[in-house]
Short mmCIF file of C-alpha atoms and ligand atoms in Angstrom, two decimals:
data_model
loop_
_atom_site.label_atom_id
_atom_site.label_comp_id
_atom_site.label_asym_id
_atom_site.label_seq_id
_atom_site.Cartn_x
_atom_site.Cartn_y
_atom_site.Cartn_z
CA UNK A 1 -176.49 133.70 -0.97
CA UNK A 2 -173.63 133.04 0.33
CA UNK A 3 -171.96 129.89 3.01
CA UNK A 4 -170.79 131.34 6.54
CA UNK A 5 -167.67 134.09 6.02
CA UNK A 6 -166.15 131.42 8.46
CA UNK A 7 -165.78 129.14 6.16
CA UNK A 8 -164.70 131.57 3.17
CA UNK A 9 -161.65 132.89 5.62
CA UNK A 10 -160.64 129.47 6.46
CA UNK A 11 -160.63 127.85 3.00
CA UNK A 12 -160.36 130.27 0.83
CA UNK A 13 -156.80 128.93 -0.40
CA UNK A 14 -158.08 125.17 -0.62
CA UNK A 15 -158.50 124.07 -4.48
CA UNK A 16 -160.13 120.95 -2.07
CA UNK A 17 -162.55 121.50 0.45
CA UNK A 18 -162.71 118.12 1.47
CA UNK A 19 -159.08 115.63 3.28
CA UNK A 20 -158.65 114.29 -0.39
CA UNK A 21 -155.32 115.29 -1.91
CA UNK A 22 -155.03 116.07 -5.62
CA UNK A 23 -153.47 112.51 -6.47
CA UNK A 24 -156.26 110.72 -4.47
CA UNK A 25 -158.95 113.13 -6.71
CA UNK A 26 -156.94 111.21 -9.70
CA UNK A 27 -156.93 108.28 -8.59
CA UNK A 28 -160.97 108.64 -8.00
CA UNK A 29 -161.58 109.71 -11.48
CA UNK A 30 -159.03 106.52 -12.91
CA UNK A 31 -160.89 104.54 -10.87
CA UNK A 32 -164.25 104.88 -12.70
CA UNK A 33 -163.00 104.55 -15.51
CA UNK A 34 -164.42 108.02 -17.04
CA UNK A 35 -164.56 108.18 -20.74
CA UNK A 36 -163.94 111.18 -22.59
CA UNK A 37 -167.49 113.35 -23.19
CA UNK A 38 -169.04 111.72 -19.91
CA UNK A 39 -170.87 114.16 -18.37
CA UNK A 40 -170.29 115.00 -14.96
CA UNK A 41 -172.67 116.48 -11.65
CA UNK A 42 -171.81 117.90 -8.81
CA UNK A 43 -173.86 119.50 -6.62
CA UNK A 44 -171.80 121.30 -3.74
CA UNK A 45 -168.83 121.97 -6.25
CA UNK A 46 -166.26 124.16 -3.96
CA UNK A 47 -163.80 125.61 -5.82
CA UNK A 48 -163.62 122.87 -8.70
CA UNK A 49 -160.99 121.07 -8.86
CA UNK A 50 -162.91 118.11 -9.56
CA UNK A 51 -164.51 118.82 -12.38
CA UNK A 52 -161.73 120.88 -14.26
CA UNK A 53 -158.80 118.41 -13.56
CA UNK A 54 -161.34 115.87 -14.61
CA UNK A 55 -162.04 117.65 -17.77
CA UNK A 56 -158.38 117.80 -18.43
CA UNK A 57 -157.13 114.52 -17.51
CA UNK A 58 -160.34 112.55 -18.99
CA UNK A 59 -161.67 114.69 -21.00
CA UNK A 60 -165.45 114.74 -19.44
CA UNK A 61 -167.59 117.60 -19.51
CA UNK A 62 -169.83 118.94 -16.78
CA UNK A 63 -171.67 121.48 -14.42
CA UNK A 64 -170.78 122.24 -10.61
CA UNK A 65 -173.76 124.28 -8.55
CA UNK A 66 -172.14 125.81 -5.39
CA UNK A 67 -173.55 128.60 -2.65
CA UNK A 68 -170.49 130.12 -2.44
CA UNK A 69 -169.93 133.06 -4.41
CA UNK A 70 -166.39 133.16 -4.01
CA UNK A 71 -165.77 129.00 -4.46
CA UNK A 72 -167.66 129.56 -8.00
CA UNK A 73 -165.38 132.37 -8.78
CA UNK A 74 -162.70 130.32 -7.81
CA UNK A 75 -163.74 127.43 -9.78
CA UNK A 76 -164.29 129.26 -13.14
CA UNK A 77 -160.83 130.72 -12.41
CA UNK A 78 -159.58 127.58 -12.92
CA UNK A 79 -160.77 125.84 -15.56
CA UNK A 80 -159.79 129.22 -17.46
CA UNK A 81 -156.54 128.39 -16.00
CA UNK A 82 -156.93 124.55 -17.45
CA UNK A 83 -157.87 125.49 -20.62
CA UNK A 84 -161.27 123.37 -19.98
CA UNK A 85 -163.69 126.16 -19.58
CA UNK A 86 -165.42 125.22 -22.76
CA UNK A 87 -166.23 122.07 -21.26
CA UNK A 88 -167.45 122.67 -17.42
CA UNK A 89 -169.16 125.40 -16.15
CA UNK A 90 -170.43 126.68 -12.82
CA UNK A 91 -173.51 127.70 -11.39
CA UNK A 92 -174.00 130.08 -8.30
CA UNK A 93 -176.87 128.63 -6.54
CA UNK A 94 -178.15 126.64 -4.14
CA UNK A 95 -177.51 123.41 -4.62
CA UNK A 96 -180.83 121.84 -2.92
CA UNK A 97 -183.42 120.36 -5.38
CA UNK A 98 -181.06 120.99 -8.23
CA UNK A 99 -181.91 118.83 -11.64
CA UNK A 100 -179.97 118.80 -14.48
CA UNK A 101 -181.94 119.80 -17.35
CA UNK A 102 -179.81 116.28 -19.47
CA UNK A 103 -178.87 113.22 -17.89
CA UNK A 104 -175.68 113.22 -16.34
CA UNK A 105 -172.91 109.63 -16.76
CA UNK A 106 -171.84 110.43 -12.55
CA UNK A 107 -174.19 112.92 -10.56
CA UNK A 108 -171.50 113.83 -7.58
CA UNK A 109 -171.73 115.23 -4.27
CA UNK A 110 -168.37 115.17 -2.22
CA UNK A 111 -169.10 115.93 1.39
CA UNK A 112 -172.31 118.23 1.26
CA UNK A 113 -174.74 115.81 1.52
CA UNK A 114 -176.68 117.70 3.88
CA UNK A 115 -177.85 119.62 0.22
CA UNK A 116 -180.31 116.83 0.12
CA UNK A 117 -180.63 116.23 3.33
CA UNK A 118 -178.61 113.31 4.33
CA UNK A 119 -177.31 110.47 2.42
CA UNK A 120 -180.04 109.03 1.76
CA UNK A 121 -181.96 112.09 -0.04
CA UNK A 122 -178.88 113.18 -1.81
CA UNK A 123 -179.19 109.52 -3.41
CA UNK A 124 -182.61 110.00 -4.38
CA UNK A 125 -181.93 114.19 -5.35
CA UNK A 126 -178.81 112.95 -7.89
CA UNK A 127 -180.47 109.64 -9.00
CA UNK A 128 -183.08 112.35 -10.93
CA UNK A 129 -180.45 113.34 -13.17
CA UNK A 130 -178.50 110.43 -13.71
CA UNK A 131 -178.74 108.39 -17.25
CA UNK A 132 -179.29 104.38 -16.59
CA UNK A 133 -176.55 102.52 -15.86
CA UNK A 134 -174.58 106.14 -14.73
CA UNK A 135 -172.63 106.15 -11.54
CA UNK A 136 -173.57 108.01 -8.69
CA UNK A 137 -170.18 109.59 -6.14
CA UNK A 138 -171.34 110.19 -2.43
CA UNK A 139 -168.33 111.99 -0.07
CA UNK A 140 -169.24 111.36 3.51
CA UNK A 141 -166.87 110.90 6.42
CA UNK A 142 -166.81 107.87 8.90
CA UNK A 143 -166.00 106.86 12.33
CA UNK A 144 -162.47 105.40 11.92
CA UNK A 145 -163.20 104.00 14.58
CA UNK A 146 -166.30 104.27 17.30
CA UNK A 147 -165.85 107.36 19.99
CA UNK A 148 -165.82 105.79 23.01
CA UNK A 149 -168.06 109.16 24.64
CA UNK A 150 -170.58 111.53 23.27
CA UNK A 151 -167.72 114.03 23.74
CA UNK A 152 -165.31 112.92 21.69
CA UNK A 153 -167.95 112.40 18.57
CA UNK A 154 -168.53 116.30 19.95
CA UNK A 155 -164.44 116.48 19.27
CA UNK A 156 -164.69 115.52 16.05
CA UNK A 157 -167.16 118.45 15.24
CA UNK A 158 -170.28 115.96 14.37
CA UNK A 159 -173.46 116.26 16.69
CA UNK A 160 -173.19 113.52 18.14
CA UNK A 161 -172.30 109.57 17.79
CA UNK A 162 -174.86 108.51 15.68
CA UNK A 163 -173.99 111.02 13.34
CA UNK A 164 -172.04 109.08 11.40
CA UNK A 165 -171.24 105.19 10.88
CA UNK A 166 -168.26 102.48 10.51
CA UNK A 167 -167.02 101.97 7.36
CA UNK A 168 -168.70 98.29 6.96
CA UNK A 169 -172.07 100.20 8.19
CA UNK A 170 -171.71 103.42 5.93
CA UNK A 171 -171.10 100.33 2.67
CA UNK A 172 -174.09 98.33 3.89
CA UNK A 173 -176.31 101.14 4.28
CA UNK A 174 -175.92 101.90 0.18
CA UNK A 175 -177.26 97.90 -0.45
CA UNK A 176 -179.99 99.47 2.08
CA UNK A 177 -180.91 101.52 -0.39
CA UNK A 178 -180.62 98.85 -3.25
CA UNK A 179 -177.39 100.22 -4.96
CA UNK A 180 -174.05 98.50 -5.58
CA UNK A 181 -170.63 99.61 -4.41
CA UNK A 182 -168.48 99.37 -7.31
CA UNK A 183 -165.54 102.08 -6.45
CA UNK A 184 -163.84 103.80 -3.28
CA UNK A 185 -161.56 106.21 -3.08
CA UNK A 186 -160.56 106.68 1.04
CA UNK A 187 -159.15 109.61 2.55
CA UNK A 188 -156.25 108.63 4.95
CA UNK A 189 -154.88 110.92 7.89
CA UNK A 190 -151.80 112.22 5.73
CA UNK A 191 -154.46 113.69 2.76
CA UNK A 192 -157.21 115.21 6.05
CA UNK A 193 -153.74 116.90 7.30
CA UNK A 194 -153.85 118.78 3.53
CA UNK A 195 -157.71 119.63 4.47
CA UNK A 196 -157.24 120.69 8.07
CA UNK A 197 -153.12 121.94 8.78
CA UNK A 198 -153.96 123.97 5.06
CA UNK A 199 -156.20 125.76 6.97
CA UNK A 200 -153.92 127.27 9.83
CA UNK A 201 -151.38 129.08 7.58
CA UNK A 202 -154.92 130.71 5.26
CA UNK A 203 -155.94 131.60 9.11
CA UNK A 204 -152.68 133.15 10.14
CA UNK A 205 -151.94 135.16 6.67
CA UNK A 206 -155.95 136.36 7.06
CA UNK A 207 -154.92 137.40 10.65
CA UNK A 208 -151.99 139.83 10.10
CA UNK A 209 -153.68 141.12 6.33
CA UNK A 210 -156.86 141.81 8.81
CA UNK A 211 -156.41 143.02 12.30
CA UNK A 212 -159.15 145.10 12.35
CA UNK A 213 -162.11 142.68 11.18
CA UNK A 214 -164.96 142.08 12.86
CA UNK A 215 -163.94 138.05 12.92
CA UNK A 216 -160.42 138.14 14.34
CA UNK A 217 -161.58 137.12 17.75
CA UNK A 218 -163.04 133.46 15.84
CA UNK A 219 -160.36 133.46 13.85
CA UNK A 220 -157.90 133.76 16.72
CA UNK A 221 -159.86 131.58 18.83
CA UNK A 222 -159.41 128.85 16.07
CA UNK A 223 -156.30 128.42 15.49
CA UNK A 224 -155.02 128.75 18.94
CA UNK A 225 -157.31 125.72 19.37
CA UNK A 226 -157.45 123.77 16.00
CA UNK A 227 -154.16 121.88 15.40
CA UNK A 228 -154.76 120.38 19.33
CA UNK A 229 -158.39 119.71 18.43
CA UNK A 230 -157.37 117.84 15.63
CA UNK A 231 -154.70 116.19 16.63
CA UNK A 232 -156.66 115.04 19.38
CA UNK A 233 -159.93 114.00 17.78
CA UNK A 234 -161.01 114.46 13.95
CA UNK A 235 -157.35 113.25 13.17
CA UNK A 236 -157.92 109.60 14.86
CA UNK A 237 -161.34 109.26 14.29
CA UNK A 238 -162.66 110.23 11.28
CA UNK A 239 -162.41 109.12 7.94
CA UNK A 240 -163.59 109.94 4.82
CA UNK A 241 -163.99 108.54 1.61
CA UNK A 242 -165.87 108.83 -2.06
CA UNK A 243 -168.32 105.64 -3.09
CA UNK A 244 -169.38 105.20 -5.93
CA UNK A 245 -173.20 103.44 -6.33
CA UNK A 246 -174.56 102.64 -9.43
CA UNK A 247 -178.15 101.08 -8.66
CA UNK A 248 -179.53 97.20 -8.75
N1 SAH B 1 -167.37 119.05 -3.46
C1 SAH B 1 -166.28 119.86 -2.81
C2 SAH B 1 -166.70 121.01 -2.07
C3 SAH B 1 -167.11 120.62 -0.49
S1 SAH B 1 -166.81 121.57 0.81
C4 SAH B 1 -164.57 119.76 -2.59
O1 SAH B 1 -164.55 118.78 -2.76
O2 SAH B 1 -163.95 120.30 -2.83
C5 SAH B 1 -168.86 122.17 0.98
C6 SAH B 1 -169.08 122.66 -0.07
O3 SAH B 1 -170.94 123.00 -0.38
C7 SAH B 1 -168.77 124.16 -0.48
O4 SAH B 1 -168.38 124.93 -1.23
C8 SAH B 1 -170.24 124.96 -0.04
O5 SAH B 1 -169.91 126.46 -0.72
C9 SAH B 1 -171.67 124.32 -0.51
N2 SAH B 1 -172.54 124.44 0.09
C10 SAH B 1 -173.45 124.17 0.89
N3 SAH B 1 -174.77 124.49 1.18
C11 SAH B 1 -175.17 124.39 -0.31
C12 SAH B 1 -176.39 124.33 -1.11
N4 SAH B 1 -177.29 124.55 -0.56
N5 SAH B 1 -176.22 124.63 -2.25
C13 SAH B 1 -174.70 124.45 -3.26
N6 SAH B 1 -173.86 124.51 -2.62
C14 SAH B 1 -173.59 124.41 -1.20
#
């Protein structure tokens, strides 16, 4: 079981597979006022940076589930490196339908809400693992400004303008699901650059090291087009944030 190989090539050097910097992850942890011993479930945990650094900085315990064997391997190495392998564990698997055996204080899905079939479905899934009074974290894109045409939305990698909401509409959608929004930390253009521009050097180095690989054509095409596509569309139109929710 794995995700498409193009992602494990372009994001192999990323610790955070989202438009967040380490500082923003730390800001989020502090904003949530995490206490030692709080348990955190992370669906689509990637390379485990959130759980590992929060275990180091705030003393949380946690479990992450991710479909990429490479990212899970990197997450386990990171836990060893930060000396928190006794507090956080990473499972390779499909997080769709995953419910924790013991209820957690924080249940998160950052940048992978397709796992529950969209934002509403993912909130419903995370809620099944959450203790009463617990916090759900959703990391999700929104439009910084509404794309004037469907082509601009597609340039941002969205299927259509209707795929994402403006920030006030996204916040309202949480209220409509009967949740209070109790905190949020938003990406900015600089943190988007850390996510997107970091792929370019990784692609270039991968191309130099793997000239005979079957994906060379695709990676070469991406490296050539991505900087301009990103600067034209995503960087201008797409926002991203993590929203902390509590059931009303
Ligand atoms: N939350 C992480 C990773 C976000 S990228 C971070 O912020 O760094 C999306 C992640 O979802 C990838 O690591 C990918 O491997 C994982 N993923 C995709 N589909 C999945 C599924 N069905 N179950 C578990 N993980 C999945």
